[in-house]
Short mmCIF file of C-alpha atoms in Angstrom, two decimals:
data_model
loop_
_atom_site.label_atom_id
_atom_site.label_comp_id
_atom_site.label_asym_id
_atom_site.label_seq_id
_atom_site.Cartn_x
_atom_site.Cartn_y
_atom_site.Cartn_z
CA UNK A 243 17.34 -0.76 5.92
CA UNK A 244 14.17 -2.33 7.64
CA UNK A 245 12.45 -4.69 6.45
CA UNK A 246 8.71 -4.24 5.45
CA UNK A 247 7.63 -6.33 8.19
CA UNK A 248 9.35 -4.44 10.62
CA UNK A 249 7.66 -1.12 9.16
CA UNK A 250 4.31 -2.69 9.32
CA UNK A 251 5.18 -3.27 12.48
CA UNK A 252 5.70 0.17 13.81
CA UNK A 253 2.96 1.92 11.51
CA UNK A 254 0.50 -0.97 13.38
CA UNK A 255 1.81 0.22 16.71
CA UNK A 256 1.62 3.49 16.28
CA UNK A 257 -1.83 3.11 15.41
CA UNK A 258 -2.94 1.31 17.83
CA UNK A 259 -0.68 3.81 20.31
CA UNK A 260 -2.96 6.44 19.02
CA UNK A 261 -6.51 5.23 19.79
CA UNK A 262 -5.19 4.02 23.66
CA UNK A 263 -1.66 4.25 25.30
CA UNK A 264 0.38 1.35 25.25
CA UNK A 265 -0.46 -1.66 23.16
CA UNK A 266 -0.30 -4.87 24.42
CA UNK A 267 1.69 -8.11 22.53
CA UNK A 268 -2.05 -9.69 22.06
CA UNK A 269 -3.48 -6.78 20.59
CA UNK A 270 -0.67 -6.17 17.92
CA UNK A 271 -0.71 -9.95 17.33
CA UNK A 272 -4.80 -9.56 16.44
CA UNK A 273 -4.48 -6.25 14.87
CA UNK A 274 -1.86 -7.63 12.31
CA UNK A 275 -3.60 -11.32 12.11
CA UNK A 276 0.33 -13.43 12.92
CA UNK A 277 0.84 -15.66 16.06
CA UNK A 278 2.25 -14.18 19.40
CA UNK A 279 5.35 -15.46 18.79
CA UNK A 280 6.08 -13.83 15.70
CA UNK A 281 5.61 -10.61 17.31
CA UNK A 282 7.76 -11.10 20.33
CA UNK A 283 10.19 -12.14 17.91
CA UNK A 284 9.61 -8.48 16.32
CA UNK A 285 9.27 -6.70 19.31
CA UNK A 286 12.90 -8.11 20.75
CA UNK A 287 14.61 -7.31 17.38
CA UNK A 288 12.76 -3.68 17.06
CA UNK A 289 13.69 -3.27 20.82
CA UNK A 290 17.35 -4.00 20.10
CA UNK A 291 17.73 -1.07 17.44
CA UNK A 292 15.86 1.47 19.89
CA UNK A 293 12.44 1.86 17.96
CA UNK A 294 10.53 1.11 20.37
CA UNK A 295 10.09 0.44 24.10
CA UNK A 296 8.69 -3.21 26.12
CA UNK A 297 7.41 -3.30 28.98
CA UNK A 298 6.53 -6.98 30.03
CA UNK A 299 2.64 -6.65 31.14
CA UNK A 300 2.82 -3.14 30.01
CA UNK A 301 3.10 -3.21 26.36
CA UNK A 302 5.18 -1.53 23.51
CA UNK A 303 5.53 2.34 22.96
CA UNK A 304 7.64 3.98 19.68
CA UNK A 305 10.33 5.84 20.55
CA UNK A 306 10.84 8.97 18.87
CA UNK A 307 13.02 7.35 16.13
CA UNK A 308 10.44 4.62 15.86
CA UNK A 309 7.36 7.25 15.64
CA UNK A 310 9.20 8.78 12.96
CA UNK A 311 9.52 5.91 11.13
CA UNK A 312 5.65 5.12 11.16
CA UNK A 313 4.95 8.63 10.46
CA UNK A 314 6.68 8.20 7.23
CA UNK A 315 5.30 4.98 6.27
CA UNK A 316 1.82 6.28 6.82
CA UNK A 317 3.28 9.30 5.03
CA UNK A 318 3.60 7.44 1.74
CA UNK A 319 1.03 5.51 1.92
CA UNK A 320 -1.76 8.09 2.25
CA UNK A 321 0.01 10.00 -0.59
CA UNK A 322 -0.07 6.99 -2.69
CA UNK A 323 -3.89 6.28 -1.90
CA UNK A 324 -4.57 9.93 -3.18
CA UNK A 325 -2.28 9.94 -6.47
CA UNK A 326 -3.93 6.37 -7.64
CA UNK A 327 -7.12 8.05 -7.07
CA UNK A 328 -7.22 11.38 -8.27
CA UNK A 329 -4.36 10.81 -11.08
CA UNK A 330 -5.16 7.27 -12.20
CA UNK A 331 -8.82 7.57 -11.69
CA UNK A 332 -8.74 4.28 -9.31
CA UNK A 333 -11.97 3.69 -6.87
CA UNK A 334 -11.34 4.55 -3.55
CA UNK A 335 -12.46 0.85 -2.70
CA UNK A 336 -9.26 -0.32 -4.13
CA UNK A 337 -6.47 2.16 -3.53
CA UNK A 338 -5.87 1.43 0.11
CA UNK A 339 -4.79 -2.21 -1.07
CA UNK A 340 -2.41 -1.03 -3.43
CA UNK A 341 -0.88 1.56 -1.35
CA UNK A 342 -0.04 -1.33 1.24
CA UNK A 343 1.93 -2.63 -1.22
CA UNK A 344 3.85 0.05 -2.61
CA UNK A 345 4.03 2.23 0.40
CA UNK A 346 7.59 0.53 1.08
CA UNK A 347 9.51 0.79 -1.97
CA UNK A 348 9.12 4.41 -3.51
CA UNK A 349 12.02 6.65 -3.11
CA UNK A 350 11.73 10.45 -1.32
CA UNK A 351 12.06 11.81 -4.57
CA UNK A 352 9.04 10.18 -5.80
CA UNK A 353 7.24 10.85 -2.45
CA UNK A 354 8.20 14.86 -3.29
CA UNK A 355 6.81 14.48 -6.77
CA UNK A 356 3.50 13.09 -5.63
CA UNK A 357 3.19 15.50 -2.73
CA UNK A 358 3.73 18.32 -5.41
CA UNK A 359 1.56 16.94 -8.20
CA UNK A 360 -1.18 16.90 -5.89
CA UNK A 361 -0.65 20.33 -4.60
CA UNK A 362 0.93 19.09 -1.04
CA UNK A 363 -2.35 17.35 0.44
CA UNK A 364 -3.56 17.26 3.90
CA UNK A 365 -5.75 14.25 3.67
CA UNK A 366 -6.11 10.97 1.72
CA UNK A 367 -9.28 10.09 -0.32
CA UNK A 368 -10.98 8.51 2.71
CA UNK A 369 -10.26 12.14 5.14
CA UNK A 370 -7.11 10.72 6.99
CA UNK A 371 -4.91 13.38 7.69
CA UNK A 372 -1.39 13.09 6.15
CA UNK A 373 1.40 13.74 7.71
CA UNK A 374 4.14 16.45 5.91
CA UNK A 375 7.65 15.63 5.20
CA UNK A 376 8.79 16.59 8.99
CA UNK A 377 6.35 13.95 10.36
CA UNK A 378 3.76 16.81 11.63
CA UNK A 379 0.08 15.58 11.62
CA UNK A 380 -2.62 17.81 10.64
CA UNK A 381 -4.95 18.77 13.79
CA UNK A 382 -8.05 17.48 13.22
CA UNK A 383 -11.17 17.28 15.11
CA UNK A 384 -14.22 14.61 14.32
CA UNK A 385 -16.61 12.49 16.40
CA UNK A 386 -18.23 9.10 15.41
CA UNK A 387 -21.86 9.40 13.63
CA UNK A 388 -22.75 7.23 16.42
CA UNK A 389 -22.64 10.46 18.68
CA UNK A 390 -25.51 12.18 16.33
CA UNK A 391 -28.98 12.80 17.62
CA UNK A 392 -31.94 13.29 15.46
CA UNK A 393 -32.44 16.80 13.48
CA UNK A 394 -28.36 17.36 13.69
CA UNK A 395 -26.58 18.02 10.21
CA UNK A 396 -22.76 17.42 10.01
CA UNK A 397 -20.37 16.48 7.42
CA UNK A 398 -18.53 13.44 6.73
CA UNK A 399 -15.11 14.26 7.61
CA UNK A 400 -13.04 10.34 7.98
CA UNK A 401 -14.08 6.86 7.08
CA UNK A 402 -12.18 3.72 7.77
CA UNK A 403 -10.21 2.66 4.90
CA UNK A 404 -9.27 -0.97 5.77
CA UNK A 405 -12.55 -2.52 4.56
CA UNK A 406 -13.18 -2.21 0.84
CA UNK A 407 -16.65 -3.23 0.92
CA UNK A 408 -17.39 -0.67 3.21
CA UNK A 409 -16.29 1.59 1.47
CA UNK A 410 -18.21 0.14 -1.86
CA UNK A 411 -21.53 0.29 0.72
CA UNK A 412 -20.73 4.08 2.00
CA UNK A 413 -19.95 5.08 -1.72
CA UNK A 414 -23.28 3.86 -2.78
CA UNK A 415 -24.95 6.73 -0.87
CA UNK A 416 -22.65 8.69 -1.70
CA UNK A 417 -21.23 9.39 2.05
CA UNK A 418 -17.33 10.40 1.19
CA UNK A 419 -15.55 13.31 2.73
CA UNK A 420 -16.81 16.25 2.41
CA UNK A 421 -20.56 15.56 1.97
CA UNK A 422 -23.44 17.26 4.19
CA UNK A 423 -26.04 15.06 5.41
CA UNK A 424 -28.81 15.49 7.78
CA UNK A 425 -29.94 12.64 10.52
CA UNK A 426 -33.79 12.30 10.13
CA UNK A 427 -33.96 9.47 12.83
CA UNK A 428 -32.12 7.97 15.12
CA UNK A 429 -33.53 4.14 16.03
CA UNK A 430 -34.24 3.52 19.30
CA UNK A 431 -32.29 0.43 21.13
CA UNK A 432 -29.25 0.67 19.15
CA UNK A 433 -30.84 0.53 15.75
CA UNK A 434 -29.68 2.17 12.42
CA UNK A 435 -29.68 6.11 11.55
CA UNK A 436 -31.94 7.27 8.71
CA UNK A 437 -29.82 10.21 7.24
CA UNK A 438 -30.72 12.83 4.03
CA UNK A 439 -27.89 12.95 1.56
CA UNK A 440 -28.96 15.85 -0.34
CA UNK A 441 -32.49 15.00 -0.96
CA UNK A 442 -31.81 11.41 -0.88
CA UNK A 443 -32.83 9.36 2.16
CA UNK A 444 -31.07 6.26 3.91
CA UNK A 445 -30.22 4.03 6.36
CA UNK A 446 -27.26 3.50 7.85
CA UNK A 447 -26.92 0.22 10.45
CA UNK A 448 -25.37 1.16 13.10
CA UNK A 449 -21.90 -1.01 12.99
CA UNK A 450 -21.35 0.85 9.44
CA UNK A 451 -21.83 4.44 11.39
CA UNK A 452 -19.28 3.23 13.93
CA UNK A 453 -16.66 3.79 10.65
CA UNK A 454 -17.91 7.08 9.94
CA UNK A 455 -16.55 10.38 11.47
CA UNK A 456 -17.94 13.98 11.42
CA UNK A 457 -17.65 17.21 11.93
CA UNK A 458 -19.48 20.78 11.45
CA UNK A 459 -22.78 19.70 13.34
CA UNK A 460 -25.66 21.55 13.83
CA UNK A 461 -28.63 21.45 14.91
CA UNK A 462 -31.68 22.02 12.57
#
């Protein structure tokens, strides 16, 4: 059995593996908020049982036993974030927290019941794809509203989940996955995006749109 540090671990890595190759001690030490020591304490003891691979001024990659390891935690915790929304009615500001906690000690029957009950999901509440029970991710394609020009209309297809007031701000305007909007203006100089959510204008700063991903754009 590992320990739910060592899980964290790998789930962090293979996050981090995912937006740029190999990830460096400093990076993983940031990303999860310890010292550097504690993770090259980690990192030798994950090495040892073959989960993942160290390269000294190279970084750490997952094995294959190691990916599928992360794939599952991710697995149940995106399953979890969905049930406490959609069958305990809980905002999807606060599931992500809970599902951190939780997303280590259910058992794969309970994982099957969940994934059934829900009708065997393909996303989580915030558009992260889930993974299925043989560690296959759904394809999916998005690009950051950042990338939108004025006049284009698109549809909100992943927001980060990590930040809670974010989430709160984003929910305010009603921006989940799922909804249409059009971009009326784009600010020159970096500034913020003035969007139409059905009928409804706003604006959206331009760090927040940085956490938003889309798809299906057109041009109007």
């Amino acid at each position: 059995m590992l320990s739910q540090a060592a899980e964290d671990y790998l789930k962090s890595i293979y996050k981090l593996q995912e937006k740029g190759g190999k990830v460096s001690t400093g990076v993983l030490a940031e990303f999860l908020n310890v010292k550097p020591a504690s993770v090259t304490g980690m990192i030798k003891k994950l090495e040892s049982m073959k989960l993942i691979k160290y390269e000294r001024y190279q970084g750490v990659t997952l094995t294959n036993a190691g990916k599928a390891i992360a794939l599952e935690v991710i697995r149940h915790h995106r399953l979890l974030e969905l049930y406490l929304f959609k069958a305990l009615g809980m905002p999807w500001d606060g599931v992500h927290d809970e599902a951190e906690k939780l997303e280590h000690v259910i058992s794969e029957d309970m994982e099957a019941r969940m994934d059934a009950y829900l009708g065997y999901p393909t996303a989580d509440p915030h558009g992260s794809p889930i993974p299925d029970k043989n560690g296959v991710v759904p394809k999916t394609e998005s690009i950051p509203m950042t990338s939108l020009k004025d006049g284009q209309s698109c549809v909100v297809a992943e927001v980060n989940d990590s930040d809670s007031a974010l989430l709160r701000h984003l929910g305010s305007f009603n921006l989940y996955p799922g909804t249409r909007f059009r971009v009326i203006e784009v600010a020159p100089f970096e500034g913020p995006f003035t969007i139409d959510v059905a009928g409804q204008q706003a604006v959206i700063g331009r760090e927040v749109a940085k956490h938003i991903f889309v798809n299906d754009i057109h041009d109007t």
